[in-house]
Coordinates of C-alpha atoms in Angstrom, one line a residue:
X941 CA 0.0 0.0 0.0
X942 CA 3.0 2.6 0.9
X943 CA 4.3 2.0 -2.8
X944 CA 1.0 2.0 -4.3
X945 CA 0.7 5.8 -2.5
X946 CA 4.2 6.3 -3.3
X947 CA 3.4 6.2 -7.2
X948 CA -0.1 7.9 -7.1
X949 CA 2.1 11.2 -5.4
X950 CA 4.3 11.0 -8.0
X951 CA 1.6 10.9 -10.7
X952 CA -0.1 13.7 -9.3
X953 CA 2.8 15.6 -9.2
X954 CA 3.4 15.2 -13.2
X955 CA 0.3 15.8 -13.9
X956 CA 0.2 19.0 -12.2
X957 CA 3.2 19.9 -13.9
X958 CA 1.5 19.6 -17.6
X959 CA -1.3 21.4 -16.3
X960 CA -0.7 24.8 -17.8
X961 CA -0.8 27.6 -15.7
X962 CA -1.5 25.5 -12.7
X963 CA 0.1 26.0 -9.1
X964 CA -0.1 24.8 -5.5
X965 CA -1.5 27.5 -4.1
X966 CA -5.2 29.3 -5.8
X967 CA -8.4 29.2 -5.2
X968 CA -11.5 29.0 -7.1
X969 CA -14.9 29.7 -7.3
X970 CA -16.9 26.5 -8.5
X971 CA -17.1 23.9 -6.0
X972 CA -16.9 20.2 -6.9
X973 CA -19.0 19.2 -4.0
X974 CA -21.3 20.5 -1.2
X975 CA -21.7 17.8 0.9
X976 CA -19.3 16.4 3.6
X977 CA -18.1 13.1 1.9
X978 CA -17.4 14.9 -1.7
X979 CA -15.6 17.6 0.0
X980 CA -13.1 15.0 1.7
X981 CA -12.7 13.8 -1.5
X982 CA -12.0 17.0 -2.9
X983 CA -14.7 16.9 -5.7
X984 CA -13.3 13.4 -7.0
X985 CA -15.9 10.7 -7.8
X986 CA -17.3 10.5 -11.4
X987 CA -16.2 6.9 -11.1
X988 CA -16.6 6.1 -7.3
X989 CA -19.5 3.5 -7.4
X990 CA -22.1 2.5 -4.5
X991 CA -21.6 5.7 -3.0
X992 CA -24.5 8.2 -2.7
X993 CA -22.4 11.4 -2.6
X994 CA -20.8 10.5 -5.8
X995 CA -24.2 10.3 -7.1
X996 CA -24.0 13.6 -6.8
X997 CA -21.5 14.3 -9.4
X998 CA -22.6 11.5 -12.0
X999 CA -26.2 10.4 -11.9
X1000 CA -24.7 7.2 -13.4
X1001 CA -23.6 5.8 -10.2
X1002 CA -27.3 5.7 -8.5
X1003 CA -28.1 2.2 -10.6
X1004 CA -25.3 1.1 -8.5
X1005 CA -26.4 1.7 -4.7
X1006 CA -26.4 -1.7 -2.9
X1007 CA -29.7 0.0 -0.9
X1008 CA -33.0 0.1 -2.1
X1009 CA -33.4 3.6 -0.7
X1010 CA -31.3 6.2 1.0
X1011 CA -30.4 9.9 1.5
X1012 CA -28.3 11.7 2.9
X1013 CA -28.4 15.5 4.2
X1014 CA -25.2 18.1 4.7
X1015 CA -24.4 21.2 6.4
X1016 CA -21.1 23.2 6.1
X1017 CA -19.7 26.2 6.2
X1018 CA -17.6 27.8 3.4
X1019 CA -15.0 31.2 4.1
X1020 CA -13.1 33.2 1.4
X1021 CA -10.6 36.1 1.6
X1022 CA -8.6 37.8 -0.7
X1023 CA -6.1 40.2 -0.3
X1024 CA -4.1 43.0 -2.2
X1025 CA -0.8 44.4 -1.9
X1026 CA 0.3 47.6 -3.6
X1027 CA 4.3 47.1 -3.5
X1028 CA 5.0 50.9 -3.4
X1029 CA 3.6 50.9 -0.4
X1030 CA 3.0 47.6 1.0
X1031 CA -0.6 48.3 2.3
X1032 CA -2.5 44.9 2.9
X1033 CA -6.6 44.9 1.8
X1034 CA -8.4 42.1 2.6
X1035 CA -11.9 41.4 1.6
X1036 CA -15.0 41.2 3.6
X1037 CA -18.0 39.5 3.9
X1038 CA -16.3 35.8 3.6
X1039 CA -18.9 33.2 4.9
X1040 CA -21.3 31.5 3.3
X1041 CA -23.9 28.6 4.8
X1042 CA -23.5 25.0 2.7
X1043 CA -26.5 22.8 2.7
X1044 CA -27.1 19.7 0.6
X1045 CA -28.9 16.5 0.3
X1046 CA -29.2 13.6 -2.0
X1047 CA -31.8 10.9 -2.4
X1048 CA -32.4 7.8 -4.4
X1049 CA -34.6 5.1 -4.8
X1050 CA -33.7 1.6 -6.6
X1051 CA -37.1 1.1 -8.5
X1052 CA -35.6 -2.0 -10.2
X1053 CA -32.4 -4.0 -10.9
X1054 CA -31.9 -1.9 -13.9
X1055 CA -33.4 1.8 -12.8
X1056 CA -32.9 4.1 -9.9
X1057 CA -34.1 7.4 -9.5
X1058 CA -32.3 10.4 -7.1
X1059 CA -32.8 13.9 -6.0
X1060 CA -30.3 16.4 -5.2
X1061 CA -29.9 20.3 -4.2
X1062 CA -26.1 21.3 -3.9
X1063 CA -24.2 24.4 -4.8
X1064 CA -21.7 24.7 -7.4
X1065 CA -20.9 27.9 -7.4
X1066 CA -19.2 30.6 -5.2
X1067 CA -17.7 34.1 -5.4
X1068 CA -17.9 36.6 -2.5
X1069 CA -16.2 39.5 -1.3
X1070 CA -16.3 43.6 -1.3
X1071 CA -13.0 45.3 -0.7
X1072 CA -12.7 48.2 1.2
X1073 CA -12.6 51.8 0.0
X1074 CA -8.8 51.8 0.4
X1075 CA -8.6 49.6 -2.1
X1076 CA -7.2 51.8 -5.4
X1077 CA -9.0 49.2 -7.7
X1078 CA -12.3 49.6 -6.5
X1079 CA -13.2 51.6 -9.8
X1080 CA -13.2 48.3 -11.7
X1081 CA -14.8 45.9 -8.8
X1082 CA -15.5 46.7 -5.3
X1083 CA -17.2 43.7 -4.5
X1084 CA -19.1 40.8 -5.7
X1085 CA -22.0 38.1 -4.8
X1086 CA -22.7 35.1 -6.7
X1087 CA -24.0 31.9 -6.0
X1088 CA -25.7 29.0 -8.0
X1089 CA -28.1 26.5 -5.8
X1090 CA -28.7 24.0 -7.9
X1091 CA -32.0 21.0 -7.8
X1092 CA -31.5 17.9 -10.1
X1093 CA -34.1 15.2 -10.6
X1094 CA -31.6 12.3 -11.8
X1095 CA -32.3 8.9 -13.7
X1096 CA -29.8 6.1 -14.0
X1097 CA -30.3 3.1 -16.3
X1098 CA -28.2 0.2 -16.1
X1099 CA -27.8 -1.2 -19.7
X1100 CA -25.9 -4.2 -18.8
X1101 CA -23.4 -5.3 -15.7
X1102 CA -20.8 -3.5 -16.6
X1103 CA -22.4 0.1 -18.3
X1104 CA -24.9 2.0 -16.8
X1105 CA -26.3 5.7 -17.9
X1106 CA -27.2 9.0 -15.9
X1107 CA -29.3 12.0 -16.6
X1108 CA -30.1 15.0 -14.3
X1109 CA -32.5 18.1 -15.0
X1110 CA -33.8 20.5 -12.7
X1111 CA -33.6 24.2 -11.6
X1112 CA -30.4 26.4 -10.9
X1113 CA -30.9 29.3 -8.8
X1114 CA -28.4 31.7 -9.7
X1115 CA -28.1 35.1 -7.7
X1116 CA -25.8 37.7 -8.4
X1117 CA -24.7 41.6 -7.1
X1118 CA -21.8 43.7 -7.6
X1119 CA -20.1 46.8 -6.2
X1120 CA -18.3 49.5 -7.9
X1121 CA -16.6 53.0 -6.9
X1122 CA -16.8 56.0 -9.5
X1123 CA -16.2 59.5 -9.3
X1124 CA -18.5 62.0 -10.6
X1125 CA -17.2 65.3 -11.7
X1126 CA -18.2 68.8 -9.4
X1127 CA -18.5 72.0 -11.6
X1128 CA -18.2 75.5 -10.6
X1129 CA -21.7 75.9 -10.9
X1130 CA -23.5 72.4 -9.4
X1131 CA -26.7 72.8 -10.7
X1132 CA -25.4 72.7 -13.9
X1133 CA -23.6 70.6 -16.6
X1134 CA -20.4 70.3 -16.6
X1135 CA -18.9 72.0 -19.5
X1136 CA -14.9 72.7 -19.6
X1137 CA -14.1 76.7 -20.5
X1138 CA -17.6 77.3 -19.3
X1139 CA -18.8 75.3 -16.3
X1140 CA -15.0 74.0 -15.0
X1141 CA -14.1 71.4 -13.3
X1142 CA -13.6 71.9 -9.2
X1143 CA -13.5 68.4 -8.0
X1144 CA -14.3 65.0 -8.0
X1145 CA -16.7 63.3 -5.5
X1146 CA -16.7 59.5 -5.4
X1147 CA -19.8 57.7 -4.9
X1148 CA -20.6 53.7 -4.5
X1149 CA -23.3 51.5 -6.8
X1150 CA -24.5 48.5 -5.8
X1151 CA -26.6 45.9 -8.2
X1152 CA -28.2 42.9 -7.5
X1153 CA -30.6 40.5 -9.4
X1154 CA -31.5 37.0 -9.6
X1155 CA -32.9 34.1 -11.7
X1156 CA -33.8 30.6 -11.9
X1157 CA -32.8 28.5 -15.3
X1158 CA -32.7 25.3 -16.1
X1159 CA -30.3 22.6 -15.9
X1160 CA -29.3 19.1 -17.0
X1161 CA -26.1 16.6 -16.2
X1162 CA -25.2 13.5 -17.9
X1163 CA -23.3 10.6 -17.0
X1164 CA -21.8 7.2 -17.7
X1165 CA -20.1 4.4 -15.7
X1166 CA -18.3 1.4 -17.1
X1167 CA -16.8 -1.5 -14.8
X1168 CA -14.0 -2.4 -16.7
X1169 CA -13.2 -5.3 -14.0
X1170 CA -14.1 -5.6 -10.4
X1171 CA -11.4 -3.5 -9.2
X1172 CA -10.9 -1.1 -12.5
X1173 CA -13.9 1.4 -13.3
X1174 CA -14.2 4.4 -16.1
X1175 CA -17.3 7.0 -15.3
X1176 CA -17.9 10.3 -16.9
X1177 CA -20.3 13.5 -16.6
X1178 CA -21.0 16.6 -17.9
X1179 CA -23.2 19.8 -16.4
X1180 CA -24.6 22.0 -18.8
X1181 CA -23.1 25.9 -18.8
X1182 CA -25.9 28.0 -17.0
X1183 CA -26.7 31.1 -18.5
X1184 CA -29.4 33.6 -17.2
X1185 CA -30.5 37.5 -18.6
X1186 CA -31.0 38.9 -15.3
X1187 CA -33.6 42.2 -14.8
X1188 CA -31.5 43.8 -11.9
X1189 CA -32.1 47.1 -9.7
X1190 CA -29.4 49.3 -8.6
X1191 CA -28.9 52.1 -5.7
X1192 CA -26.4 54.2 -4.4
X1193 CA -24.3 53.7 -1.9
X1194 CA -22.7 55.7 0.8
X1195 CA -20.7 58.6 -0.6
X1196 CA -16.4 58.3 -0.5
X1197 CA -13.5 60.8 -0.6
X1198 CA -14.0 64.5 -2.6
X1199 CA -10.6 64.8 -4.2
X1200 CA -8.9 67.3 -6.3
X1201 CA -9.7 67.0 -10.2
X1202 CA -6.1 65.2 -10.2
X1203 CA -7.8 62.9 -8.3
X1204 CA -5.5 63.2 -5.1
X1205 CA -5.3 66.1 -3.7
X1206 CA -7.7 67.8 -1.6
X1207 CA -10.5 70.4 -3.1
X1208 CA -10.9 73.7 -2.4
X1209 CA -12.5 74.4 0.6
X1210 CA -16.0 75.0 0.8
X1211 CA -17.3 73.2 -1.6
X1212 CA -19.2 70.6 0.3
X1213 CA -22.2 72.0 -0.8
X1214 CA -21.9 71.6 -4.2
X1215 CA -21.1 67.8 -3.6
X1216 CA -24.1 67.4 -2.1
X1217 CA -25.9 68.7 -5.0
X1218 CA -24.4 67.0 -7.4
X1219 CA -24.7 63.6 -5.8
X1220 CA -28.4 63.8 -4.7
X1221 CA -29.6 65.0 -8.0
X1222 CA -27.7 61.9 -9.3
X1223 CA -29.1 58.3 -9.8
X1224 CA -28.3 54.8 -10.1
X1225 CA -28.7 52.9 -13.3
X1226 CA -27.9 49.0 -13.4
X1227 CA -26.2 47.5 -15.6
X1228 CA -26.5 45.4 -18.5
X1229 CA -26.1 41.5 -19.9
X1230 CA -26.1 38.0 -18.7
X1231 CA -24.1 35.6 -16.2
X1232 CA -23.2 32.5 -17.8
X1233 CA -21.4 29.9 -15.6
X1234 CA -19.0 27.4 -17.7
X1235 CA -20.0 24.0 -18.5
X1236 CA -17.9 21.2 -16.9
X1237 CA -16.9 17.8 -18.4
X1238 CA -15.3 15.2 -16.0
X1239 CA -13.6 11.8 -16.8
X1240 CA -12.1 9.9 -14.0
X1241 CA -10.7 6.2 -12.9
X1242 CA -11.2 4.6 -9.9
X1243 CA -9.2 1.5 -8.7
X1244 CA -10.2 -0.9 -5.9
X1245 CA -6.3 -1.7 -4.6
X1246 CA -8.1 -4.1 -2.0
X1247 CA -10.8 -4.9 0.1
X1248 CA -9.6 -1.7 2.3
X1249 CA -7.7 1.2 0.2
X1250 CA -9.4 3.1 -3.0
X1251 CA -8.1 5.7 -5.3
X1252 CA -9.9 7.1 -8.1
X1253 CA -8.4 10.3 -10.6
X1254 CA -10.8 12.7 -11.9
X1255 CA -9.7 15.2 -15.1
X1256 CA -12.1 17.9 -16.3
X1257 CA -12.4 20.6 -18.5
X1258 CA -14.6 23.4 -17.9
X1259 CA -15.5 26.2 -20.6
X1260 CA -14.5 28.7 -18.9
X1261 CA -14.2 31.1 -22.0
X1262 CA -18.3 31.0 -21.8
X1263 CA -17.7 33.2 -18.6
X1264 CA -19.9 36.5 -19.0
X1265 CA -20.8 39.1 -16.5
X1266 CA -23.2 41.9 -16.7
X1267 CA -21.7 45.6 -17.0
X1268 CA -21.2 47.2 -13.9
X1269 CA -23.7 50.1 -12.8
X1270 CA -23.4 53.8 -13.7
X1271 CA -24.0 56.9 -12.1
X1272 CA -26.6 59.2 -13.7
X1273 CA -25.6 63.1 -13.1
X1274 CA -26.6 66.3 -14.7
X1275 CA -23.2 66.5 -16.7
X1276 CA -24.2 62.7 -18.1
X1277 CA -23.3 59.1 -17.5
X1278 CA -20.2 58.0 -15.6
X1279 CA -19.6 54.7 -16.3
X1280 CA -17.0 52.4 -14.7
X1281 CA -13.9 51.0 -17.0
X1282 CA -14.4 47.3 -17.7
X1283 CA -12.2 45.2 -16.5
X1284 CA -10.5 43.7 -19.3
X1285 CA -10.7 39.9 -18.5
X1286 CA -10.6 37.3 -21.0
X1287 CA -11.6 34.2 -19.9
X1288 CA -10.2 30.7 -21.3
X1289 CA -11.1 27.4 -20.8
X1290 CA -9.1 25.1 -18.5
X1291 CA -8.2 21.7 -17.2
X1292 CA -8.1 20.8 -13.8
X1293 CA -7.8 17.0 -12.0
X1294 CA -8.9 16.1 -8.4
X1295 CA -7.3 13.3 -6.9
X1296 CA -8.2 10.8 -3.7
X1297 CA -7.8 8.0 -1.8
X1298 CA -9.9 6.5 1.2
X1299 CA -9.3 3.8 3.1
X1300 CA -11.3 1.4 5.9
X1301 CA -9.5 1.3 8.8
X1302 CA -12.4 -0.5 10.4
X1303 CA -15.7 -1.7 10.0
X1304 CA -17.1 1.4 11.1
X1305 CA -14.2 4.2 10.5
X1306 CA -13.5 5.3 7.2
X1307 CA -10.8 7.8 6.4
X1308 CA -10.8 9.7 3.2
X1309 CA -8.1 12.3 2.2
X1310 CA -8.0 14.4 -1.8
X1311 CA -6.3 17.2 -3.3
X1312 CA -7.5 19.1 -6.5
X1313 CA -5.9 21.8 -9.0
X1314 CA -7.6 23.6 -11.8
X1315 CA -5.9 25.9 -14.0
X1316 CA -6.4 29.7 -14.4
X1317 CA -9.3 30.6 -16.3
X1318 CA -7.6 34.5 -16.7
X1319 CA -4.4 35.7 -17.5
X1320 CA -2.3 36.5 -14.7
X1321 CA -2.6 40.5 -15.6
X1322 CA -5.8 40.4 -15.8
X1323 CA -6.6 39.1 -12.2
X1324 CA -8.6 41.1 -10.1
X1325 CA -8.6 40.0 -6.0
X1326 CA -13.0 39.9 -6.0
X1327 CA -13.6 38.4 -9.6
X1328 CA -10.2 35.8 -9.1
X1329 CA -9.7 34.2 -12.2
X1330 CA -6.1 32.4 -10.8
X1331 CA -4.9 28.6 -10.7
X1332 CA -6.6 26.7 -8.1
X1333 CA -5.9 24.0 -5.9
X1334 CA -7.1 22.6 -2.8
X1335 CA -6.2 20.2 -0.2
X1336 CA -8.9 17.8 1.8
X1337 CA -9.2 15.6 4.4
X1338 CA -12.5 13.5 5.9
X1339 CA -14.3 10.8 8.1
X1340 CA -17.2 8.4 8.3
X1341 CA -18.3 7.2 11.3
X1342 CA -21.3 4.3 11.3
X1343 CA -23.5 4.8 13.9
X1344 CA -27.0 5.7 14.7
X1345 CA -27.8 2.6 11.4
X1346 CA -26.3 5.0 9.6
X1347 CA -22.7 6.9 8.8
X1348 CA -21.6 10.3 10.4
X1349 CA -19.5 11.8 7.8
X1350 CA -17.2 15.1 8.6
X1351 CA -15.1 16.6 5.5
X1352 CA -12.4 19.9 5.5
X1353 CA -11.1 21.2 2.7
X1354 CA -8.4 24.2 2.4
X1355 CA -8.3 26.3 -0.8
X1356 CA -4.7 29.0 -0.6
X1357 CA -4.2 31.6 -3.6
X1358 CA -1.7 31.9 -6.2
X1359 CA 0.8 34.9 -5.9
X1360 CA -0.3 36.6 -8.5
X1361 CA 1.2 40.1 -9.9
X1362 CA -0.6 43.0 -11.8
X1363 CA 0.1 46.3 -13.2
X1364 CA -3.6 47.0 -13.6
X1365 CA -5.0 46.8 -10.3
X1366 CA -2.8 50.3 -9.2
X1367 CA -5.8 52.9 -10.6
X1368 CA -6.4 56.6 -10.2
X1369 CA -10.0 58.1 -11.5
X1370 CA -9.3 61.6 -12.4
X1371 CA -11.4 64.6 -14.3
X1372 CA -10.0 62.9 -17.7
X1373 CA -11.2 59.5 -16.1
X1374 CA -9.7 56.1 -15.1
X1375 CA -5.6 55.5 -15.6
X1376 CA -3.3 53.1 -14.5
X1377 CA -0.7 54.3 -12.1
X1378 CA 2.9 52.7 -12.8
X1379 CA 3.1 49.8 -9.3
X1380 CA 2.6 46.4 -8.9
X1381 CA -0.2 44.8 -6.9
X1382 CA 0.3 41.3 -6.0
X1383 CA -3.2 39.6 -5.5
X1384 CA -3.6 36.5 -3.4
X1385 CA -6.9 34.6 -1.8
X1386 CA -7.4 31.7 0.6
X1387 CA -10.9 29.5 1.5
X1388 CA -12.1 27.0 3.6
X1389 CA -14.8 24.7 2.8
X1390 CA -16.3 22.3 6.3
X1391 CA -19.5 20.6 6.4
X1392 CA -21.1 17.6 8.6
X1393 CA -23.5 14.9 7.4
X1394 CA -25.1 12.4 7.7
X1395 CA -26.5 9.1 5.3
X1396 CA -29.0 6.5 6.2
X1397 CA -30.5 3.6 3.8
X1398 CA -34.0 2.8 4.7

């Protein structure tokens, strides 16, 4: 078993040197699993037979439950951070608002030999955080909120011993807001538009836009398992990209710093009024366009090395160049629209492989421990520390306990952030607009993903 361990390592470790862009140490938003068991495994599974959670992943393994019915249900907890450093002057910003509750649950029934049904809610998806107003890129994202909660109806058919078929559709919740900083400009005369020669510039004032909307789409999976022996097995799946035009509403936020029209030094004094004016008579106006969450296709191989130890090896591609956010929200003053500058990113698609083993060290304890790595789905200058976008990997490590006629599982997984440096992140808004300011930022993120559960076969 030690050399069998001994060669999986080193596996892994060439594999994630062919993945490209791909490093030790990222984080990412889409999470293989919600539940306990999957998270231990860190999101491998497409191929782990008579195992519920897996189900989960590829409604081709139901047909394969030993029980004629069973569910389980899951409750975690997942955390992200991310953090900026501008190297002229070292200044550390982390994000806020990091937690996030993690339910799930899964179901199935055997209805016969050859056909199981199975129900599950999980949640795929992940991205939080709002920097604060230190922050000098906070004119191309302040902060962001999106989530997909996904509910799948799932089939499996068993076409013979060996091969057995899976299909999933359902509903995908997917809710999403944003937060942006721009500076509107402050004319000599405030009631009035701005006009340069005639209505000059005096200053800027800075105000924050929030957005927020939501929409539920539909969804399918598909899957296939084929027991190649009784210790080798090949299964596959596939999730559909989720795309949804979202009607959003937008309002202002609280007001920031009044700066000079170079955007740093201080105005003239006395002015305050006029920033008032020009703010209040000013509105919010959401953006534009759809989210669209990337597909993802899985292949993996599982191999029972004995009655106690089993590995399986998950690859996947996910489309990430389908990636689409809507616009950011604008600011509507008397002098016109001030829009904020788009961000830039052009997303790719990427590979990524999780890898586990678990083993039975009794009859009732069952250890599981995984590690994943997907590649960047961004390039590295075009990072941003609330979108991400970087290399990911993650690190896991779980239990089962049998008790209660059923099994107590726990599962922990740590995500950790590429260092990642950009020369875009530096930004000043002034009366001619946005502009990059010559300085590196070096962007970096962590997470933690915990849940307890609990399965019982009735």
């Amino acid at each position: 078993m030690v050399r069998t361990a001994w060669r999986l390592g080193m596996g892994a470790a060439g594999l994630l040197a062919v993945l490209p862009g791909a490093s030790l140490a990222a984080q990412t938003p889409y999470l293989r699993g919600s539940d306990a068991v999957t998270i231990g495994r860190s999101g491998a599974g497409v191929a782990f037979g008579r195992s519920l959670e897996a189900a989960s992943i590829n409604p081709a393994l139901l047909v394969t439950l030993q029980d004629s019915r069973s569910a389980y249900v899951s409750m975690g907890l997942e955390l992200q951070s991310s953090t900026s450093t501008l190297a002229a002057n070292g200044l550390k910003l982390s994000t806020s608002d990091r937690n996030r509750l993690l339910p799930a649950f899964g179901a199935a029934w055997r209805l016969s030999p050859t056909f199981a049904l199975g129900l599950k809610l999980d949640t795929p998806v992940l991205r939080h955080g709002t920097l604060p107003v230190e922050a000098t890129s906070r004119f191309y994202w302040q902060g962001i909120d999106l989530s997909v909660h996904r509910l799948e109806l799932q089939g499996s058919w068993a076409l013979s011993e060996q091969l057995s078929l899976g299909l999933g559709l359902g509903l995908a919740r997917i809710s999403y807001a944003s937060d942006v900083s721009v500076r509107a400009i402050v004319p000599e005369d405030a009631s009035s538009a701005y006009a340069p020669g005639t209505n000059d510039a005096q200053a800027l004032a800075e105000q924050s836009l929030h957005q927020s909307g939501s929409k539920t789409t539909g969804c399918f999976s598909l899957g296939f398992r084929y027991a190649v022996n009784p210790r080798w097995t090949l299964g596959g799946s596939y999730s559909k990209i989720l795309k949804a035009d979202l009607s959003m509403s937008a309002s202002k936020g609280s007001a920031g710093v009044t700066t000079g029209v170079d955007g740093y030094s201080q105005p003239s004094a006395g002015i305050d009024d006029a920033v008032q004016t020009v703010l209040t008579s000013s509105r919010a106006q959401a953006g534009s366009g759809s989210v669209e969450i990337p597909g993802v296709a899985t292949l993996g191989v599982r191999h029972r090395f004995n009655q106690l130890f089993t590995w399986e090896l998950d690859l996947r591609y996910t489309q990430g160049a389908s990636t689409k956010l809507p616009s950011q929200a604008s600011l509507i003053t008397t002098s016109g629209t001030v829009d904020a500058p788009t961000s830039g990113a052009g997303y790719r698609n990427a590979l990524g492989m999780s890898l586990m083993g678990e083993i039975a060290f009794t009859k009732r304890l069952t250890g599981r421990i995984g590690m994943a790595v997907d590649a960047a789905t961004v390039e590295d200058q075009a990072i941003d520390p609330v979108v991400g976008g970087a290399a990911s990997s993650a690190f896991s490590v779980g239990a089962g306990y049998r008790v209660w006629g059923g099994e107590l599982n726990v599962g922990l997984q740590v995500r950790q952030s590429k260092d990642t440096d950009s020369d875009r992140l530096n930004a000043v808004w002034t009366a001619d607009g946005v502009r990059t300011v010559s300085g590196k930022t070096r962007v970096e993120g962590t997470g933690y993903t915990c849940a307890i559960g609990f399965r019982r076969s009735f």
